PDB file of C-alpha atoms in Angstrom:
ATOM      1  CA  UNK A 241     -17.025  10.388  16.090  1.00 42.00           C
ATOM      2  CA  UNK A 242     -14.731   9.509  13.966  1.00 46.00           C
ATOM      3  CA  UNK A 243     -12.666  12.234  11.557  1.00 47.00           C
ATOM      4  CA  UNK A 244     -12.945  12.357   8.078  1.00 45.00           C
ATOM      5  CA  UNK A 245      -9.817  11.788   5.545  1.00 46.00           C
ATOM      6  CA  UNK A 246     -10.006  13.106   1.901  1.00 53.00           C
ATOM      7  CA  UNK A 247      -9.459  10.245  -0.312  1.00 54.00           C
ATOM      8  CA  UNK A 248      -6.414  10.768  -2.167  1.00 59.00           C
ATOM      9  CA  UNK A 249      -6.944   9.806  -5.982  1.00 61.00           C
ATOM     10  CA  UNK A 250      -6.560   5.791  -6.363  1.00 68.00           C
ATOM     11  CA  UNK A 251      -6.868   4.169  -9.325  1.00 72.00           C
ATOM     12  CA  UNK A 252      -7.550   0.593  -7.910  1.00 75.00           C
ATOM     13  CA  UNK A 253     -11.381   0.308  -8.544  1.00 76.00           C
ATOM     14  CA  UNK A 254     -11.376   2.042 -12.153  1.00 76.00           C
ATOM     15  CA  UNK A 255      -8.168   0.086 -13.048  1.00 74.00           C
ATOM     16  CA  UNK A 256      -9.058  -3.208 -11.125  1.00 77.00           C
ATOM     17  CA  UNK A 257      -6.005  -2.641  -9.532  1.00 79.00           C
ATOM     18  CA  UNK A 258      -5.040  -4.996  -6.341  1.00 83.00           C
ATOM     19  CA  UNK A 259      -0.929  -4.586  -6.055  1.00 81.00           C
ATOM     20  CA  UNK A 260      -0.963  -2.546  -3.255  1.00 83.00           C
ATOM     21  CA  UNK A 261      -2.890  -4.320  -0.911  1.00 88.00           C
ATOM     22  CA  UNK A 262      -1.841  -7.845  -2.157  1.00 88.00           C
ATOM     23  CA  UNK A 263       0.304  -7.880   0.185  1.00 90.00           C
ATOM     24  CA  UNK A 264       0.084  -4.768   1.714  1.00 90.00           C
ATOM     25  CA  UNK A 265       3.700  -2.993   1.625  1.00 86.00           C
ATOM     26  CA  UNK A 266       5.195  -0.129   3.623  1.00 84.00           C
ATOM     27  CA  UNK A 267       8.644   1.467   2.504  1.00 79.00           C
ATOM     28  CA  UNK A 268      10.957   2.543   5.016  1.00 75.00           C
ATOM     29  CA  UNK A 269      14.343   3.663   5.295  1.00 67.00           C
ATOM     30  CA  UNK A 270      17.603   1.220   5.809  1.00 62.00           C
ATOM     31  CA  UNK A 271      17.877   1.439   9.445  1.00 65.00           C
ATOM     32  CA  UNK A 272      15.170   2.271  10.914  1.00 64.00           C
ATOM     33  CA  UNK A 273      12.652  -0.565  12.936  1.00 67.00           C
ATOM     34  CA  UNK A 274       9.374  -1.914  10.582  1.00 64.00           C
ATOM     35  CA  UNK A 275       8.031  -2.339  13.967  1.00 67.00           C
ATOM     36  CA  UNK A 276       8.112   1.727  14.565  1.00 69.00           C
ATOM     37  CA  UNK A 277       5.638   1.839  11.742  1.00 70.00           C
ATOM     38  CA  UNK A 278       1.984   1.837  13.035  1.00 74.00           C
ATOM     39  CA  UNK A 279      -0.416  -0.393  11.538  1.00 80.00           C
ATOM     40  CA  UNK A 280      -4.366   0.514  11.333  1.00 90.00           C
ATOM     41  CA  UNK A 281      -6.569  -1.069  14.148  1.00 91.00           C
ATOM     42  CA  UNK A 282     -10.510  -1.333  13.136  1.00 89.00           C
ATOM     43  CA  UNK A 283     -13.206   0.447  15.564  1.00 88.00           C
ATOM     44  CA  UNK A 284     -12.553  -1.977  18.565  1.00 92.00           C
ATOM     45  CA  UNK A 285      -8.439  -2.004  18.432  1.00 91.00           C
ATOM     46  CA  UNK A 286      -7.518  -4.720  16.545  1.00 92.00           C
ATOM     47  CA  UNK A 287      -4.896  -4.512  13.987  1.00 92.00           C
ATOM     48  CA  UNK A 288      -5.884  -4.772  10.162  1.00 94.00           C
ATOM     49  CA  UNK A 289      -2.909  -5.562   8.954  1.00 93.00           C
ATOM     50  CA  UNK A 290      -0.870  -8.499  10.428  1.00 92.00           C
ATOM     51  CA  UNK A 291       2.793  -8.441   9.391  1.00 89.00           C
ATOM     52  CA  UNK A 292       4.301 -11.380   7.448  1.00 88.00           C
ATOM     53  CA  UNK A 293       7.845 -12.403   8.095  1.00 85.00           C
ATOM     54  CA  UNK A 294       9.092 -10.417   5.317  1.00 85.00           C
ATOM     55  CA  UNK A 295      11.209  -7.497   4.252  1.00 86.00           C
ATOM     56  CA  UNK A 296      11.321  -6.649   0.359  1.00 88.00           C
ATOM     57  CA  UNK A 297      13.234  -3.652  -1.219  1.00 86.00           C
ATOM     58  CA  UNK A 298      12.149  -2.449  -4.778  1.00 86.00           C
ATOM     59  CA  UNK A 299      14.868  -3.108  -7.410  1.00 85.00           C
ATOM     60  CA  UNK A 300      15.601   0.187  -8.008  1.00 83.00           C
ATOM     61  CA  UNK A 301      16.580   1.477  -4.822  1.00 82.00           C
ATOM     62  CA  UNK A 302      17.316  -1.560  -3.444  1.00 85.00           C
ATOM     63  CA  UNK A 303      20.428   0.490  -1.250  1.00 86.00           C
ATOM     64  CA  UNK A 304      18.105   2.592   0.509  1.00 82.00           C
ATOM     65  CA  UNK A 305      14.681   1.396   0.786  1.00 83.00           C
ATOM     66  CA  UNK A 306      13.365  -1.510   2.488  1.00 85.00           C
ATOM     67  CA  UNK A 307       9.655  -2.892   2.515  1.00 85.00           C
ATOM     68  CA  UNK A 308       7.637  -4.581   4.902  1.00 87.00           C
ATOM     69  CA  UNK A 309       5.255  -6.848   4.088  1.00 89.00           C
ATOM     70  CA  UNK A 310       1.632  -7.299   5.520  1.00 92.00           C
ATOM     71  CA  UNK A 311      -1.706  -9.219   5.244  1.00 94.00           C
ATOM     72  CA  UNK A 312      -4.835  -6.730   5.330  1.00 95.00           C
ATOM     73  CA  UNK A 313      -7.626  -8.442   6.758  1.00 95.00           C
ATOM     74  CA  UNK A 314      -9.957  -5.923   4.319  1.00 94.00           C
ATOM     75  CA  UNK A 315      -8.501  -7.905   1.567  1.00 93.00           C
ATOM     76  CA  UNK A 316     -10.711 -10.131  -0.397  1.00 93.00           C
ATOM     77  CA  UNK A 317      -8.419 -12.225  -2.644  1.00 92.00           C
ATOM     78  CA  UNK A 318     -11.306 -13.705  -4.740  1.00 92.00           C
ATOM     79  CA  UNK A 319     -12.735 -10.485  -5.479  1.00 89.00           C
ATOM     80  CA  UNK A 320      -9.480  -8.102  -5.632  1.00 87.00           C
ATOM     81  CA  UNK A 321     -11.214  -5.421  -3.348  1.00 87.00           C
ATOM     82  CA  UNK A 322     -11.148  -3.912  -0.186  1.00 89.00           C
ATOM     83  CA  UNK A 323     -14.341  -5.206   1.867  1.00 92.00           C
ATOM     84  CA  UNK A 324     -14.714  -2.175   3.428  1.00 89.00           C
ATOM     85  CA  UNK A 325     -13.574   0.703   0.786  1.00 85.00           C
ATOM     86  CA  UNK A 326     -15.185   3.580   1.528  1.00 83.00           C
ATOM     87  CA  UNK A 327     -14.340   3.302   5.853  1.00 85.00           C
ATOM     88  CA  UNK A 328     -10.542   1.925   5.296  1.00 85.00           C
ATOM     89  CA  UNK A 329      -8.090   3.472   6.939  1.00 86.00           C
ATOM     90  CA  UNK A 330      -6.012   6.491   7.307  1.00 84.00           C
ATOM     91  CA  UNK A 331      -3.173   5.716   5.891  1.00 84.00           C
ATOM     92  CA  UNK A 332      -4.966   3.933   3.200  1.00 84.00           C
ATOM     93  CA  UNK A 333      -6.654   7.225   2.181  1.00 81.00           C
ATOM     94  CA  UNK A 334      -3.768   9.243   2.962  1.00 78.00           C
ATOM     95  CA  UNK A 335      -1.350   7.068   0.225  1.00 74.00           C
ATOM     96  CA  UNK A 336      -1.738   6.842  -3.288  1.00 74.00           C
ATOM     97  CA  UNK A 337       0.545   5.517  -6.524  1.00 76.00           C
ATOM     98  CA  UNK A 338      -1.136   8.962  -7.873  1.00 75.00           C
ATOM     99  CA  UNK A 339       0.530  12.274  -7.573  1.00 76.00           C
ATOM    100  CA  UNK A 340      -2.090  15.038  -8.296  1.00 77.00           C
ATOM    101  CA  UNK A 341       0.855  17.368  -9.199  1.00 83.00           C
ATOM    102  CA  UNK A 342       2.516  15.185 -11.577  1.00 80.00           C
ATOM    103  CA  UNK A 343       3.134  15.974 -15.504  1.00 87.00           C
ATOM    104  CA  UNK A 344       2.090  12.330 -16.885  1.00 83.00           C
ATOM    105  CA  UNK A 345      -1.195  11.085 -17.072  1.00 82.00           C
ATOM    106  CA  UNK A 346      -3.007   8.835 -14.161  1.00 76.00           C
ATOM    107  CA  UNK A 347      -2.146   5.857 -16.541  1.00 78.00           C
ATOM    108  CA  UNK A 348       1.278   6.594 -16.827  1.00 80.00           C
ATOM    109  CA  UNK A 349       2.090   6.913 -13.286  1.00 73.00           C
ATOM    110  CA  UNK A 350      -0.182   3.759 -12.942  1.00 70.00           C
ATOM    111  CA  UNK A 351       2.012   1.791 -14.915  1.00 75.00           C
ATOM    112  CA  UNK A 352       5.321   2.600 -13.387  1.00 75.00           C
ATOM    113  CA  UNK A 353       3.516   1.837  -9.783  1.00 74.00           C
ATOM    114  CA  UNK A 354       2.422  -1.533 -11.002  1.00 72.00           C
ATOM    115  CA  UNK A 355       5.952  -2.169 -13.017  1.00 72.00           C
ATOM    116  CA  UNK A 356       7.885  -1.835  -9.964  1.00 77.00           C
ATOM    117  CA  UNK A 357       9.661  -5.535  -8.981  1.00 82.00           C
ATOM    118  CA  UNK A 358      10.318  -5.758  -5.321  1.00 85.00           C
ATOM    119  CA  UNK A 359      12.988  -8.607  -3.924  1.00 85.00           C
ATOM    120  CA  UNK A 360      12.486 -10.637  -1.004  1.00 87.00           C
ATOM    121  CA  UNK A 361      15.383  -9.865   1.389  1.00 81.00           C
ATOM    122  CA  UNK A 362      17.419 -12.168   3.703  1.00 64.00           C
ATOM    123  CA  UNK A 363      16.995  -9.538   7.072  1.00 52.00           C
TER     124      UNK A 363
END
């Protein structure tokens, strides 16, 4: 049986949110291997995420941080949802442009979330 994650407070469905998951985009530290990073697998093994031949770095710490860049196969471009919301993965649940500890509102962390500009790198 599978365990149980807490849902970390997300925004996406009350704000109609899709940025995260369009593409789907995992920060890591300047030298270390994207490939290192595991990517969910559904009930039978298969990945959920593919990665895209792509490595982005937000603007403002374009230095240190790096991005890669994946398709989620939970994705539904026409309707801006996950398919499969309530079941989707760990580190789905486990991540969120919300910090419960935070002084500013939900909105305001919202907006600087959805604000940030990421750059397409040559690597």
């Amino acid at each position: 049986m599978k365990k149980h994650i807490e849902n970390k407070h997300w925004p996406c469905k009350e704000k109609k949110c899709w940025r995260c998951c369009d593409p789907v985009k995992i920060a890591f530290r300047k030298g270390v291997n994207p490939s290192d990073i595991p990517a969910p697998k559904d009930d039978s093994g298969n990945p959920l995420w593919i990665p895209l031949q792509e490595v982005r770095a937000p603007e403002k710490n374009i230095d240190t941080v790096r991005v890669q860049v994946y398709k989620c196969l939970l994705y539904d471009k026409n309707t801006k949802l996950c398919t499969n919301y309530e079941n989707r993965p760990e580190i789905c649940r486990n991540t969120s442009c919300i910090d419960d500890k935070s002084q500013e509102t939900i909105d305001e962390q919202h907006k600087k979330s959805i604000q940030t500009d990421f750059i397409k790198m040559k690597e």
